[in-house]
Amino acid sequence: MTTRVAIFVDTQNVYYTVREAYGKHFDYRRFRAKVTANREVVAARCYAIDKGDAKQREFQTILRTIGFDVRLKPFIQRADGSAKGDWDVGITLDAIEYAEKVDVVVLVSGDGDFDLLAQKIREVHGKRVEVYGVPQLTAASLINAASEFIPIERELLLGG
């Protein structure tokens, strides 16, 4: 029997943590090949903030070409100068929805807010949760809540 997998990528988190830790970019193509090997992909989604610039649109096209469904939310600049734009609730709702349909939920993020999600999927749905993140920038609570933590290191970096 083939293992069914759903992949959820917190694109902003991955971009900033990989850049901070390594000064490089995440290799989405290599990641997808690794995580989907001998598995049936039920969903593969990247969640991003849309600032509307050409370089970002080009990146989103590349993600779609690789096989990701790109979900966009507008970038909101507040009057006080702060910015708003995260997908935590959207990722959580989608992951819970797909937990019923798959054997493995893959979450790419270091955000500790997802620890409860990983725990719920494991305990309530009895599913495996694989978390990919930059080791030194991933919340310990998320690492502990995962079935398995896979570090984003050299082989998952562009030019790595």
mmCIF file of C-alpha atoms in Angstrom:
data_model
loop_
_atom_site.group_PDB
_atom_site.id
_atom_site.type_symbol
_atom_site.label_atom_id
_atom_site.label_comp_id
_atom_site.label_asym_id
_atom_site.label_seq_id
_atom_site.Cartn_x
_atom_site.Cartn_y
_atom_site.Cartn_z
ATOM 1 C CA MET A 1 0.000 0.000 0.000
ATOM 2 C CA THR A 2 1.259 3.452 -0.907
ATOM 3 C CA THR A 3 1.733 6.035 1.825
ATOM 4 C CA ARG A 4 -0.446 9.107 1.257
ATOM 5 C CA VAL A 5 1.100 12.456 2.124
ATOM 6 C CA ALA A 6 -0.024 16.072 2.444
ATOM 7 C CA ILE A 7 2.632 18.809 2.453
ATOM 8 C CA PHE A 8 2.196 22.268 3.961
ATOM 9 C CA VAL A 9 4.975 24.839 3.547
ATOM 10 C CA ASP A 10 5.111 28.050 5.586
ATOM 11 C CA THR A 11 6.958 29.861 2.792
ATOM 12 C CA GLN A 12 7.762 33.056 4.710
ATOM 13 C CA ASN A 13 9.159 31.149 7.685
ATOM 14 C CA VAL A 14 11.335 28.938 5.483
ATOM 15 C CA TYR A 15 12.622 31.876 3.462
ATOM 16 C CA TYR A 16 13.715 33.880 6.486
ATOM 17 C CA THR A 17 15.101 31.038 8.620
ATOM 18 C CA VAL A 18 17.126 29.502 5.770
ATOM 19 C CA ARG A 19 18.474 32.901 4.787
ATOM 20 C CA GLU A 20 19.376 33.780 8.388
ATOM 21 C CA ALA A 21 21.036 30.451 9.166
ATOM 22 C CA TYR A 22 22.804 29.751 5.876
ATOM 23 C CA GLY A 23 22.601 32.850 3.668
ATOM 24 C CA LYS A 24 21.016 30.639 0.987
ATOM 25 C CA HIS A 25 17.626 29.605 -0.382
ATOM 26 C CA PHE A 26 15.551 26.480 0.245
ATOM 27 C CA ASP A 27 15.602 23.975 -2.611
ATOM 28 C CA TYR A 28 11.887 23.302 -3.144
ATOM 29 C CA ARG A 29 12.501 20.916 -6.048
ATOM 30 C CA ARG A 30 14.879 18.695 -4.077
ATOM 31 C CA PHE A 31 12.633 18.868 -1.007
ATOM 32 C CA ARG A 32 9.562 17.774 -2.973
ATOM 33 C CA ALA A 33 11.464 14.895 -4.569
ATOM 34 C CA LYS A 34 12.699 13.735 -1.162
ATOM 35 C CA VAL A 35 9.412 14.022 0.699
ATOM 36 C CA THR A 36 7.283 12.432 -2.043
ATOM 37 C CA ALA A 37 9.562 9.509 -2.972
ATOM 38 C CA ASN A 38 7.411 6.333 -3.014
ATOM 39 C CA ARG A 39 4.429 8.292 -1.691
ATOM 40 C CA GLU A 40 1.122 9.411 -3.164
ATOM 41 C CA VAL A 41 0.764 13.193 -2.910
ATOM 42 C CA VAL A 42 -2.750 14.156 -1.848
ATOM 43 C CA ALA A 43 -1.901 17.851 -1.355
ATOM 44 C CA ALA A 44 1.225 19.992 -1.663
ATOM 45 C CA ARG A 45 0.684 23.607 -0.687
ATOM 46 C CA CYS A 46 2.924 26.612 -0.213
ATOM 47 C CA TYR A 47 1.473 29.518 1.722
ATOM 48 C CA ALA A 48 2.902 32.940 0.888
ATOM 49 C CA ILE A 49 2.329 36.645 1.234
ATOM 50 C CA ASP A 50 1.725 38.482 -2.024
ATOM 51 C CA LYS A 51 3.544 41.797 -2.272
ATOM 52 C CA GLY A 52 2.851 41.924 -6.007
ATOM 53 C CA ASP A 53 6.412 42.273 -7.291
ATOM 54 C CA ALA A 54 7.668 40.571 -10.465
ATOM 55 C CA LYS A 55 10.425 38.543 -8.768
ATOM 56 C CA GLN A 56 7.914 37.120 -6.295
ATOM 57 C CA ARG A 57 5.492 36.203 -9.103
ATOM 58 C CA GLU A 58 8.327 34.412 -10.909
ATOM 59 C CA PHE A 59 9.085 32.440 -7.719
ATOM 60 C CA GLN A 60 5.396 31.508 -7.357
ATOM 61 C CA THR A 61 5.373 30.263 -10.966
ATOM 62 C CA ILE A 62 8.403 28.089 -10.223
ATOM 63 C CA LEU A 63 6.626 26.617 -7.179
ATOM 64 C CA ARG A 64 3.586 25.796 -9.334
ATOM 65 C CA THR A 65 5.829 24.192 -11.971
ATOM 66 C CA ILE A 66 7.395 21.984 -9.288
ATOM 67 C CA GLY A 67 3.888 20.879 -8.332
ATOM 68 C CA PHE A 68 2.853 23.061 -5.424
ATOM 69 C CA ASP A 69 -0.525 24.714 -5.036
ATOM 70 C CA VAL A 70 0.437 28.278 -4.077
ATOM 71 C CA ARG A 71 -1.897 30.012 -1.661
ATOM 72 C CA LEU A 72 -1.514 33.778 -1.485
ATOM 73 C CA LYS A 73 -2.623 36.330 1.058
ATOM 74 C CA PRO A 74 -2.175 40.075 0.498
ATOM 75 C CA PHE A 75 0.602 41.852 2.363
ATOM 76 C CA ILE A 76 -0.962 44.365 4.742
ATOM 77 C CA GLN A 77 0.964 47.451 5.798
ATOM 78 C CA ARG A 78 -0.593 49.005 8.892
ATOM 79 C CA ALA A 79 -0.804 52.748 9.505
ATOM 80 C CA ASP A 80 1.732 52.441 12.343
ATOM 81 C CA GLY A 81 4.293 50.975 9.913
ATOM 82 C CA SER A 82 4.002 47.384 11.129
ATOM 83 C CA ALA A 83 3.049 44.637 8.728
ATOM 84 C CA LYS A 84 0.620 41.740 8.892
ATOM 85 C CA GLY A 85 0.708 38.595 6.877
ATOM 86 C CA ASP A 86 0.851 35.069 8.158
ATOM 87 C CA TRP A 87 -0.886 31.872 7.265
ATOM 88 C CA ASP A 88 -0.914 30.074 10.627
ATOM 89 C CA VAL A 89 -4.698 29.661 10.765
ATOM 90 C CA GLY A 90 -4.984 28.720 7.076
ATOM 91 C CA ILE A 91 -2.222 26.109 7.334
ATOM 92 C CA THR A 92 -3.773 24.713 10.506
ATOM 93 C CA LEU A 93 -7.257 24.392 8.989
ATOM 94 C CA ASP A 94 -5.923 22.742 5.828
ATOM 95 C CA ALA A 95 -3.674 20.331 7.743
ATOM 96 C CA ILE A 96 -6.544 19.222 9.982
ATOM 97 C CA GLU A 97 -8.818 18.790 6.947
ATOM 98 C CA TYR A 98 -6.236 16.644 5.151
ATOM 99 C CA ALA A 99 -5.217 14.650 8.241
ATOM 100 C CA GLU A 100 -8.282 12.455 7.653
ATOM 101 C CA LYS A 101 -7.212 11.685 4.066
ATOM 102 C CA VAL A 102 -3.504 10.916 4.466
ATOM 103 C CA ASP A 103 -1.036 8.800 6.411
ATOM 104 C CA VAL A 104 1.594 11.520 6.808
ATOM 105 C CA VAL A 105 1.339 15.285 7.245
ATOM 106 C CA VAL A 106 4.520 17.162 6.361
ATOM 107 C CA LEU A 107 4.909 20.630 7.814
ATOM 108 C CA VAL A 108 7.744 22.893 6.735
ATOM 109 C CA SER A 109 8.138 25.581 9.386
ATOM 110 C CA GLY A 110 10.039 26.382 12.532
ATOM 111 C CA ASP A 111 7.120 28.254 14.077
ATOM 112 C CA GLY A 112 6.322 27.006 17.568
ATOM 113 C CA ASP A 113 2.685 27.986 17.069
ATOM 114 C CA PHE A 114 2.337 24.756 15.099
ATOM 115 C CA ASP A 115 3.248 22.505 18.048
ATOM 116 C CA LEU A 116 -0.414 22.072 19.035
ATOM 117 C CA LEU A 117 -1.319 21.244 15.438
ATOM 118 C CA ALA A 118 1.353 18.544 15.215
ATOM 119 C CA GLN A 119 0.293 17.128 18.577
ATOM 120 C CA LYS A 120 -3.407 17.073 17.593
ATOM 121 C CA ILE A 121 -2.782 15.350 14.266
ATOM 122 C CA ARG A 122 -0.733 12.682 16.015
ATOM 123 C CA GLU A 123 -3.043 12.153 19.008
ATOM 124 C CA VAL A 124 -6.520 12.715 17.557
ATOM 125 C CA HIS A 125 -5.993 11.483 14.009
ATOM 126 C CA GLY A 126 -3.219 8.973 14.742
ATOM 127 C CA LYS A 127 -1.158 10.234 11.820
ATOM 128 C CA ARG A 128 2.563 10.719 11.374
ATOM 129 C CA VAL A 129 3.775 14.345 11.373
ATOM 130 C CA GLU A 130 7.119 15.121 9.766
ATOM 131 C CA VAL A 131 8.456 18.603 10.468
ATOM 132 C CA TYR A 132 11.187 20.149 8.342
ATOM 133 C CA GLY A 133 12.933 23.182 9.788
ATOM 134 C CA VAL A 134 16.251 24.934 10.299
ATOM 135 C CA PRO A 135 17.505 23.226 13.499
ATOM 136 C CA GLN A 136 18.706 26.297 15.392
ATOM 137 C CA LEU A 137 15.635 28.340 14.382
ATOM 138 C CA THR A 138 12.900 25.758 14.972
ATOM 139 C CA ALA A 139 10.958 25.875 18.241
ATOM 140 C CA ALA A 140 11.829 23.009 20.588
ATOM 141 C CA SER A 141 8.106 22.545 21.275
ATOM 142 C CA LEU A 142 7.475 21.890 17.549
ATOM 143 C CA ILE A 143 10.401 19.471 17.282
ATOM 144 C CA ASN A 144 9.065 17.580 20.315
ATOM 145 C CA ALA A 145 5.497 17.493 18.984
ATOM 146 C CA ALA A 146 6.548 15.988 15.629
ATOM 147 C CA SER A 147 6.750 12.277 14.902
ATOM 148 C CA GLU A 148 10.046 13.107 13.221
ATOM 149 C CA PHE A 149 12.049 16.302 12.819
ATOM 150 C CA ILE A 150 14.080 16.533 9.617
ATOM 151 C CA PRO A 151 16.637 19.331 9.655
ATOM 152 C CA ILE A 152 16.883 21.654 6.682
ATOM 153 C CA GLU A 153 20.575 21.432 5.992
ATOM 154 C CA ARG A 154 22.998 21.400 3.072
ATOM 155 C CA GLU A 155 21.192 18.888 0.817
ATOM 156 C CA LEU A 156 17.997 20.981 0.931
ATOM 157 C CA LEU A 157 19.694 24.274 0.061
ATOM 158 C CA LEU A 158 20.148 25.743 -3.408
ATOM 159 C CA GLY A 159 23.837 25.571 -4.232
ATOM 160 C CA GLY A 160 24.244 23.493 -1.063
#
